[in-house]
Coordinates of C-alpha atoms and ligand atoms in Angstrom, one line a residue:
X1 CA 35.0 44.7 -14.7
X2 CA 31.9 42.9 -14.9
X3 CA 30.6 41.7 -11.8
X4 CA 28.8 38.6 -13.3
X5 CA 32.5 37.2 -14.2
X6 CA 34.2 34.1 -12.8
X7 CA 35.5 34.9 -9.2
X8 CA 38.1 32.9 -6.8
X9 CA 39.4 33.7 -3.8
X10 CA 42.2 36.5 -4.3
X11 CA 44.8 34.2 -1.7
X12 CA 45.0 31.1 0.3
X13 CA 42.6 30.5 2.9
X14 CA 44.0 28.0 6.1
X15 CA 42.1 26.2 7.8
X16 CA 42.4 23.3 10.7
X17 CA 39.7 21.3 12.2
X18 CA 38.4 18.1 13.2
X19 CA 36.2 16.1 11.0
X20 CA 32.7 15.7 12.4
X21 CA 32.2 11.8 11.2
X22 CA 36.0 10.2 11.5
X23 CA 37.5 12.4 14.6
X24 CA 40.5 12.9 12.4
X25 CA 42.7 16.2 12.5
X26 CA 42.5 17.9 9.2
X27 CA 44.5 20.7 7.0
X28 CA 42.8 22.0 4.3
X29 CA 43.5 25.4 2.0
X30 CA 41.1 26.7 -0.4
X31 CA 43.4 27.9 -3.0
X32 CA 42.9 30.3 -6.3
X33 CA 42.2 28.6 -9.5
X34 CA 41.6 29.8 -13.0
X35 CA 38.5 30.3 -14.7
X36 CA 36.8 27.6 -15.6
X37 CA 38.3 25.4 -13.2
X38 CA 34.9 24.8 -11.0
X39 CA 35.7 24.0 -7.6
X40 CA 38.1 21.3 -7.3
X41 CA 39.3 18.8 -4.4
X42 CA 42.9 17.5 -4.1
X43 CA 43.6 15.0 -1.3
X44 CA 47.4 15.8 -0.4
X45 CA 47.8 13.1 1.9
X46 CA 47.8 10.5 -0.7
X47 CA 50.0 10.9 -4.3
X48 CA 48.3 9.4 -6.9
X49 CA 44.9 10.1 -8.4
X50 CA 43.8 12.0 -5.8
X51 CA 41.5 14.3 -7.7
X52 CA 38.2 14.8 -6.5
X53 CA 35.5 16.4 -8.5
X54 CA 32.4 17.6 -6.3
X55 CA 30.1 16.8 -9.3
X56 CA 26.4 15.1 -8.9
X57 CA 27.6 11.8 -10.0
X58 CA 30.4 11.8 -7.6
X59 CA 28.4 11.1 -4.8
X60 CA 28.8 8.1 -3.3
X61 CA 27.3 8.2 0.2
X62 CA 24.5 10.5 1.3
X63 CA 24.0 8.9 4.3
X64 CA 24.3 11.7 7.4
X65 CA 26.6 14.4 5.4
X66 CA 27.9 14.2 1.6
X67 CA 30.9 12.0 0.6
X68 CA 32.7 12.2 -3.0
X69 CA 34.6 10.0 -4.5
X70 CA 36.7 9.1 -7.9
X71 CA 37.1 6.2 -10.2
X72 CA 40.4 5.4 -7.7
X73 CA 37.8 5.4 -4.7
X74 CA 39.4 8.4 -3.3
X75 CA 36.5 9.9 -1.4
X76 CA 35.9 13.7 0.9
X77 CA 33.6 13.4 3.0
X78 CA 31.0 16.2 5.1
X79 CA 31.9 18.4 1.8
X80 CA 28.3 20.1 1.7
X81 CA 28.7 23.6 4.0
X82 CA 32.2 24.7 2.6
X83 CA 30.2 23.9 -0.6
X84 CA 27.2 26.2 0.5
X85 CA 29.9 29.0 1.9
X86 CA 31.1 28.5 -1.9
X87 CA 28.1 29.2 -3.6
X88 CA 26.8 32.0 -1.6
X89 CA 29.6 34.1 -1.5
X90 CA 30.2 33.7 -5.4
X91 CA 33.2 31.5 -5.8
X92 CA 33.2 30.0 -9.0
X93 CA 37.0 28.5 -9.2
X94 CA 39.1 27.1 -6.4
X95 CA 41.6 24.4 -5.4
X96 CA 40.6 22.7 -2.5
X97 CA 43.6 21.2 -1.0
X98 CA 43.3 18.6 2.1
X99 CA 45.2 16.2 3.9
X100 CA 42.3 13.6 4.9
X101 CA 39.3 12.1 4.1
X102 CA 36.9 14.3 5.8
X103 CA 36.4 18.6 5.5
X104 CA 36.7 20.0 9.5
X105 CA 33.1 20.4 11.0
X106 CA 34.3 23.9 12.3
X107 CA 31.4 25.1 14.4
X108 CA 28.5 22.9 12.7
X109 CA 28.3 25.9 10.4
X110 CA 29.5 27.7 7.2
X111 CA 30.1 30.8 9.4
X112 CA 34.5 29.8 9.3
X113 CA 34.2 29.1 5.3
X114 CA 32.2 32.6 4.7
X115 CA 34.4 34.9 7.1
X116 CA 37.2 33.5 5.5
X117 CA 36.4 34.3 2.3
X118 CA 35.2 37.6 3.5
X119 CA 38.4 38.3 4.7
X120 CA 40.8 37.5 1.9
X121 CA 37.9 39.0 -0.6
X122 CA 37.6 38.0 -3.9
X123 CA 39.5 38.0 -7.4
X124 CA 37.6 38.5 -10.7
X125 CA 38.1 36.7 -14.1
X126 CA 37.3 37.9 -17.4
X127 CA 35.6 35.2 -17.8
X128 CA 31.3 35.3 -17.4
X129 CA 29.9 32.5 -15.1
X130 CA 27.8 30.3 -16.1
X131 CA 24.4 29.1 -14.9
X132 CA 21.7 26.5 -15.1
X133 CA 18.3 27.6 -15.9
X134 CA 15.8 24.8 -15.1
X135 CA 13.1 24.9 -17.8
X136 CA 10.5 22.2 -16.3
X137 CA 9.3 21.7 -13.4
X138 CA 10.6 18.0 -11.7
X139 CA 9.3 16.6 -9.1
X140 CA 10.6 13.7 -6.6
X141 CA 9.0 12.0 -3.2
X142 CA 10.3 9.7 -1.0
X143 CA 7.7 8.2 1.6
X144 CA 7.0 11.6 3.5
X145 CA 9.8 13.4 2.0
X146 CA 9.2 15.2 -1.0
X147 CA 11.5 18.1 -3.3
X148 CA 10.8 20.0 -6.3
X149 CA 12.2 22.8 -8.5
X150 CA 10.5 24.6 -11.6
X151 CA 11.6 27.9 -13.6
X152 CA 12.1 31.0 -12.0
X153 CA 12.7 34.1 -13.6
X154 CA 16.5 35.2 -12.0
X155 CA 17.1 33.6 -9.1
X156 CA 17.1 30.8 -6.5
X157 CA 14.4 30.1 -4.0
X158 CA 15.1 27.8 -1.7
X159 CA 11.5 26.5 0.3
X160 CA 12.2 24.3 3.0
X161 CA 10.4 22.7 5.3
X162 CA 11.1 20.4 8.5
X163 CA 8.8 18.5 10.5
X164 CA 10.1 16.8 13.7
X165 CA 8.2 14.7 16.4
X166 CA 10.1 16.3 18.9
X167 CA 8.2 19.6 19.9
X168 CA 11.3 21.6 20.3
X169 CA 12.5 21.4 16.7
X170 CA 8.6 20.6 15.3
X171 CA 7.6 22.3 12.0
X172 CA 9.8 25.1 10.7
X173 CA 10.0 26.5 7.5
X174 CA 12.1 29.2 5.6
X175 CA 12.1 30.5 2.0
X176 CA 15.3 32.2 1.2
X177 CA 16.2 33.9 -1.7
X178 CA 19.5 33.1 -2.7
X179 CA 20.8 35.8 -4.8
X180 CA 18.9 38.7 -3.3
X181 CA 18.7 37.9 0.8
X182 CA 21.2 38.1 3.5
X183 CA 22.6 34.6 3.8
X184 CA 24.1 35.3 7.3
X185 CA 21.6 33.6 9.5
X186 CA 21.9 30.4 6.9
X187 CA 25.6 30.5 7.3
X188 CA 25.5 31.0 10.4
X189 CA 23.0 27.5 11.7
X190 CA 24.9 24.8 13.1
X191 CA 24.0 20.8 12.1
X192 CA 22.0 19.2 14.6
X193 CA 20.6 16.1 16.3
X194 CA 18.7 14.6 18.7
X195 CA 20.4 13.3 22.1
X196 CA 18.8 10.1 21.9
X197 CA 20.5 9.3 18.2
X198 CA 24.5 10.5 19.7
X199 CA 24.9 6.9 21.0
X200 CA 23.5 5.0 17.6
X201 CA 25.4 7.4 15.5
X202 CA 28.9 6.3 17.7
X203 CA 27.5 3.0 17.1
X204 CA 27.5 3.4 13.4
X205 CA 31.0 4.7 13.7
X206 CA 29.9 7.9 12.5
X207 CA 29.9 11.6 14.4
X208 CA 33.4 10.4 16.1
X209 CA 34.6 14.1 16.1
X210 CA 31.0 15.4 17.6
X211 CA 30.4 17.6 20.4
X212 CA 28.7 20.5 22.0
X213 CA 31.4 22.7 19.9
X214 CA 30.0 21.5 16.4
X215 CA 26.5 20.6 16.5
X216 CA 23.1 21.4 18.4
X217 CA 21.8 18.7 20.5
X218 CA 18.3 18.5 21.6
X219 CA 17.0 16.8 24.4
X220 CA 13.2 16.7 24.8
X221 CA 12.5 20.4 25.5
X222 CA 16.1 21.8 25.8
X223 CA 19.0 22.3 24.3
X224 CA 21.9 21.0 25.7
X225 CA 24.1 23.8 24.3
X226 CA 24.9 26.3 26.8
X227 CA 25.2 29.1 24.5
X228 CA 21.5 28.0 23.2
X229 CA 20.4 28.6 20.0
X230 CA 21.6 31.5 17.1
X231 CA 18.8 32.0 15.4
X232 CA 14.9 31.1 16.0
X233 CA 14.9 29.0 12.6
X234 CA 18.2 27.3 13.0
X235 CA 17.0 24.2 12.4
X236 CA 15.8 24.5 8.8
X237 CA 18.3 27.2 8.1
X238 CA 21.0 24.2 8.5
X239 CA 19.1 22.3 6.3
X240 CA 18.8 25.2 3.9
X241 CA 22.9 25.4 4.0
X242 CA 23.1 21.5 3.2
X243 CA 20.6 22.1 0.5
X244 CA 22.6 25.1 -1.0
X245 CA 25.7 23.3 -1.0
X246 CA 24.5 20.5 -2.3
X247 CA 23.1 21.9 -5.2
X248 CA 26.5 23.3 -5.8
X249 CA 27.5 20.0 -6.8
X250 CA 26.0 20.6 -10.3
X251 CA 28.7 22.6 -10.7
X252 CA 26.9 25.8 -11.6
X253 CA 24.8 28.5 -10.4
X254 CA 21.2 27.5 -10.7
X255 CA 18.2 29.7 -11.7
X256 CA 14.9 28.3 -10.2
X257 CA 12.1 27.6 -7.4
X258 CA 12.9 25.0 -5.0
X259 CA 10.6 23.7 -2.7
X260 CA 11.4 20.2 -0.1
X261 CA 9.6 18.8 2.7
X262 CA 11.6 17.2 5.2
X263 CA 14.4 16.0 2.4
X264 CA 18.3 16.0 2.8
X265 CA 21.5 15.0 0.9
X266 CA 20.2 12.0 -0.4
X267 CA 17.1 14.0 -1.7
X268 CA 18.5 16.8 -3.4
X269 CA 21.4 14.6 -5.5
X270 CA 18.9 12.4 -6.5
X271 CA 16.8 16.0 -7.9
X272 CA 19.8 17.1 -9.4
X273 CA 20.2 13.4 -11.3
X274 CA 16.9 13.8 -12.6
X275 CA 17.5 17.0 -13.6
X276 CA 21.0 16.2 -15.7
X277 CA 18.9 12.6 -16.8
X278 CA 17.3 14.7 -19.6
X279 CA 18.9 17.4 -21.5
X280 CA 15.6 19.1 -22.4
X281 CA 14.8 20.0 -18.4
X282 CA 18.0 23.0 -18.5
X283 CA 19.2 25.3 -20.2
X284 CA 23.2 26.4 -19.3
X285 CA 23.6 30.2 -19.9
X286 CA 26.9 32.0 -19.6
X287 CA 25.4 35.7 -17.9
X288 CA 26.8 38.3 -19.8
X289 CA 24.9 42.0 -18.9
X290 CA 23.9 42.2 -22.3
X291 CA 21.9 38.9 -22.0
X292 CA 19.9 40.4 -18.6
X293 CA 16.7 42.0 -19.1
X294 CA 16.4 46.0 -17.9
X295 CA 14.3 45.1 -15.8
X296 CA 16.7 42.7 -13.8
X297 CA 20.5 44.8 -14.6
X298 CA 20.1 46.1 -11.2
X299 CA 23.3 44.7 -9.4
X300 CA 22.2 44.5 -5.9
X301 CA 19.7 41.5 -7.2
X302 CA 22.6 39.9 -8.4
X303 CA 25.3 40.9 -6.0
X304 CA 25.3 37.0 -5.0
X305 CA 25.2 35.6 -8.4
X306 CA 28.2 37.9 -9.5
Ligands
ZN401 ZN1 24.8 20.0 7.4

């Protein structure tokens, strides 16, 4: 059995949360699809066209986390780490079932998602997955905030950078290989703010379910968070999960060299628009062995794409 085929998750995963934005309780399962179902969310809460496709022009709302809607206005909201866990442990198909609005916040993290999926392991189609190789370079800035991708030869890179006025979070930057590094400190970094922006984010009726439990907080010099931090880059290893799972919502694997300064959701769908805007930029390849060069058939390099 090939290990660049189609996986899902071999059983139901249950989870129950909060959701960071709305407060609400939520019940959600990720449950096994077929190949070539992509990763697909239902609502369960509400009967009729309650489909949700987590595809680039889906997004309606980038503001603070990624929502998804339908033509119906059905809309998921905060969708973007499950989405990361997705892509970085290799699940291709899956039925995600919820019964609100709004994916639990968990921990801040993808560390739930991934040791889920860990735990139930994974099933494998005989189906090969498919991926899409970007074939020109495109480029995008926003004021200070700028992102890129151009061809690569196999795999992801993912070059982030932050830059904060506060002194505690300041300048941090980290290049991760998707496909090839250990993802665990990525999956592992919680969402995070700034103590002074809690109270306008309550204001805006957002971050309802927030606390010390789900996201960092950072007050001047310290964080507020007894347990500190988990890892010395946290900051822009969230940043790099948002990014990852965002660029999930192309509905592939991608093959190239990303590089963003100071960007976010809003950012990286608007990359992936441009991207999809013209057909000549991509190239979708389904990965058979027979298609990788020697020089790459070494599986460890592609344990994450498989
Ligand atoms: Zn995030």
């Amino acid at each position: 059995m090939s290990v660049l085929n189609q996986k899902t998750v071999k059983e139901v995963i249950k989870i129950d949360g909060v959701g960071l934005h709305n407060g609400k309780k939520v019940h959600m399962e990720i449950k096994p699809a077929e190949p070539n179902t992509g990763i697909l969310f239902k609502r369960t809460d509400i009967k009729k066209d309650n489909c949700v496709i987590p595809g680039v022009f889906n997004v309606k709302s980038t503001l603070l986390c990624t929502t998804i809607s339908n033509n119906y206005g059905i809309s998921i909201s905060t969708i973007e780490h499950l989405m990361g866990a997705l892509y970085g442990t290799g699940i291709d198909n899956a039925l995600i079932e919820i019964d609100n609005d709004e994916v639990p916040i968990l921990d801040g993290s993808a560390k739930i998602f991934v040791d889920e999926i860990n735990k139930v392991g994974t099933k494998i189609s005989e189906l090969p997955i498919k991926i899409i190789k970007i074939e020109k370079k495109i480029f995008l800035k926003d004021g200070t905030k700028s992102i890129s991708i151009e061809p690569s030869k196999i795999n992801l890179d993912i070059d982030f950078e932050i830059k904060y006025e506060n002194s505690l979070i300041g300048t941090q930057r980290n290049i991760v290989k998707v496909y090839e590094d250990d993802l665990t400190q990525i999956y592992n970094s919680r969402t995070f703010c700034l103590y002074e922006d809690v109270e306008k984010l309550k204001k805006m009726n957002l971050a309802k379910g927030g606390s010390l439990e789900n996201a960092v907080v950072v007050q001047d010099q310290k964080v507020l968070n007894k347990e500190g931090l988990r890892n010395n880059k946290e900051f822009v290893n969230h940043k790099i999960l948002d990014c990852m799972g965002d660029l999930y919502l192309s509905g592939y694997k991608i093959i190239g060299k990303l590089i963003c300064s100071q960007g976010g959701h809003k950012l990286t769908n608007q990359l992936l628009r441009k991207i999809f805007s013209d057909n000549s930029n991509f190239t979708i390849i389904e990965v058979k062995e027979k298609n990788i060069p020697n020089l790459y058939i070494n599986r460890n390099i592609l344990k994450s794409i498989a």
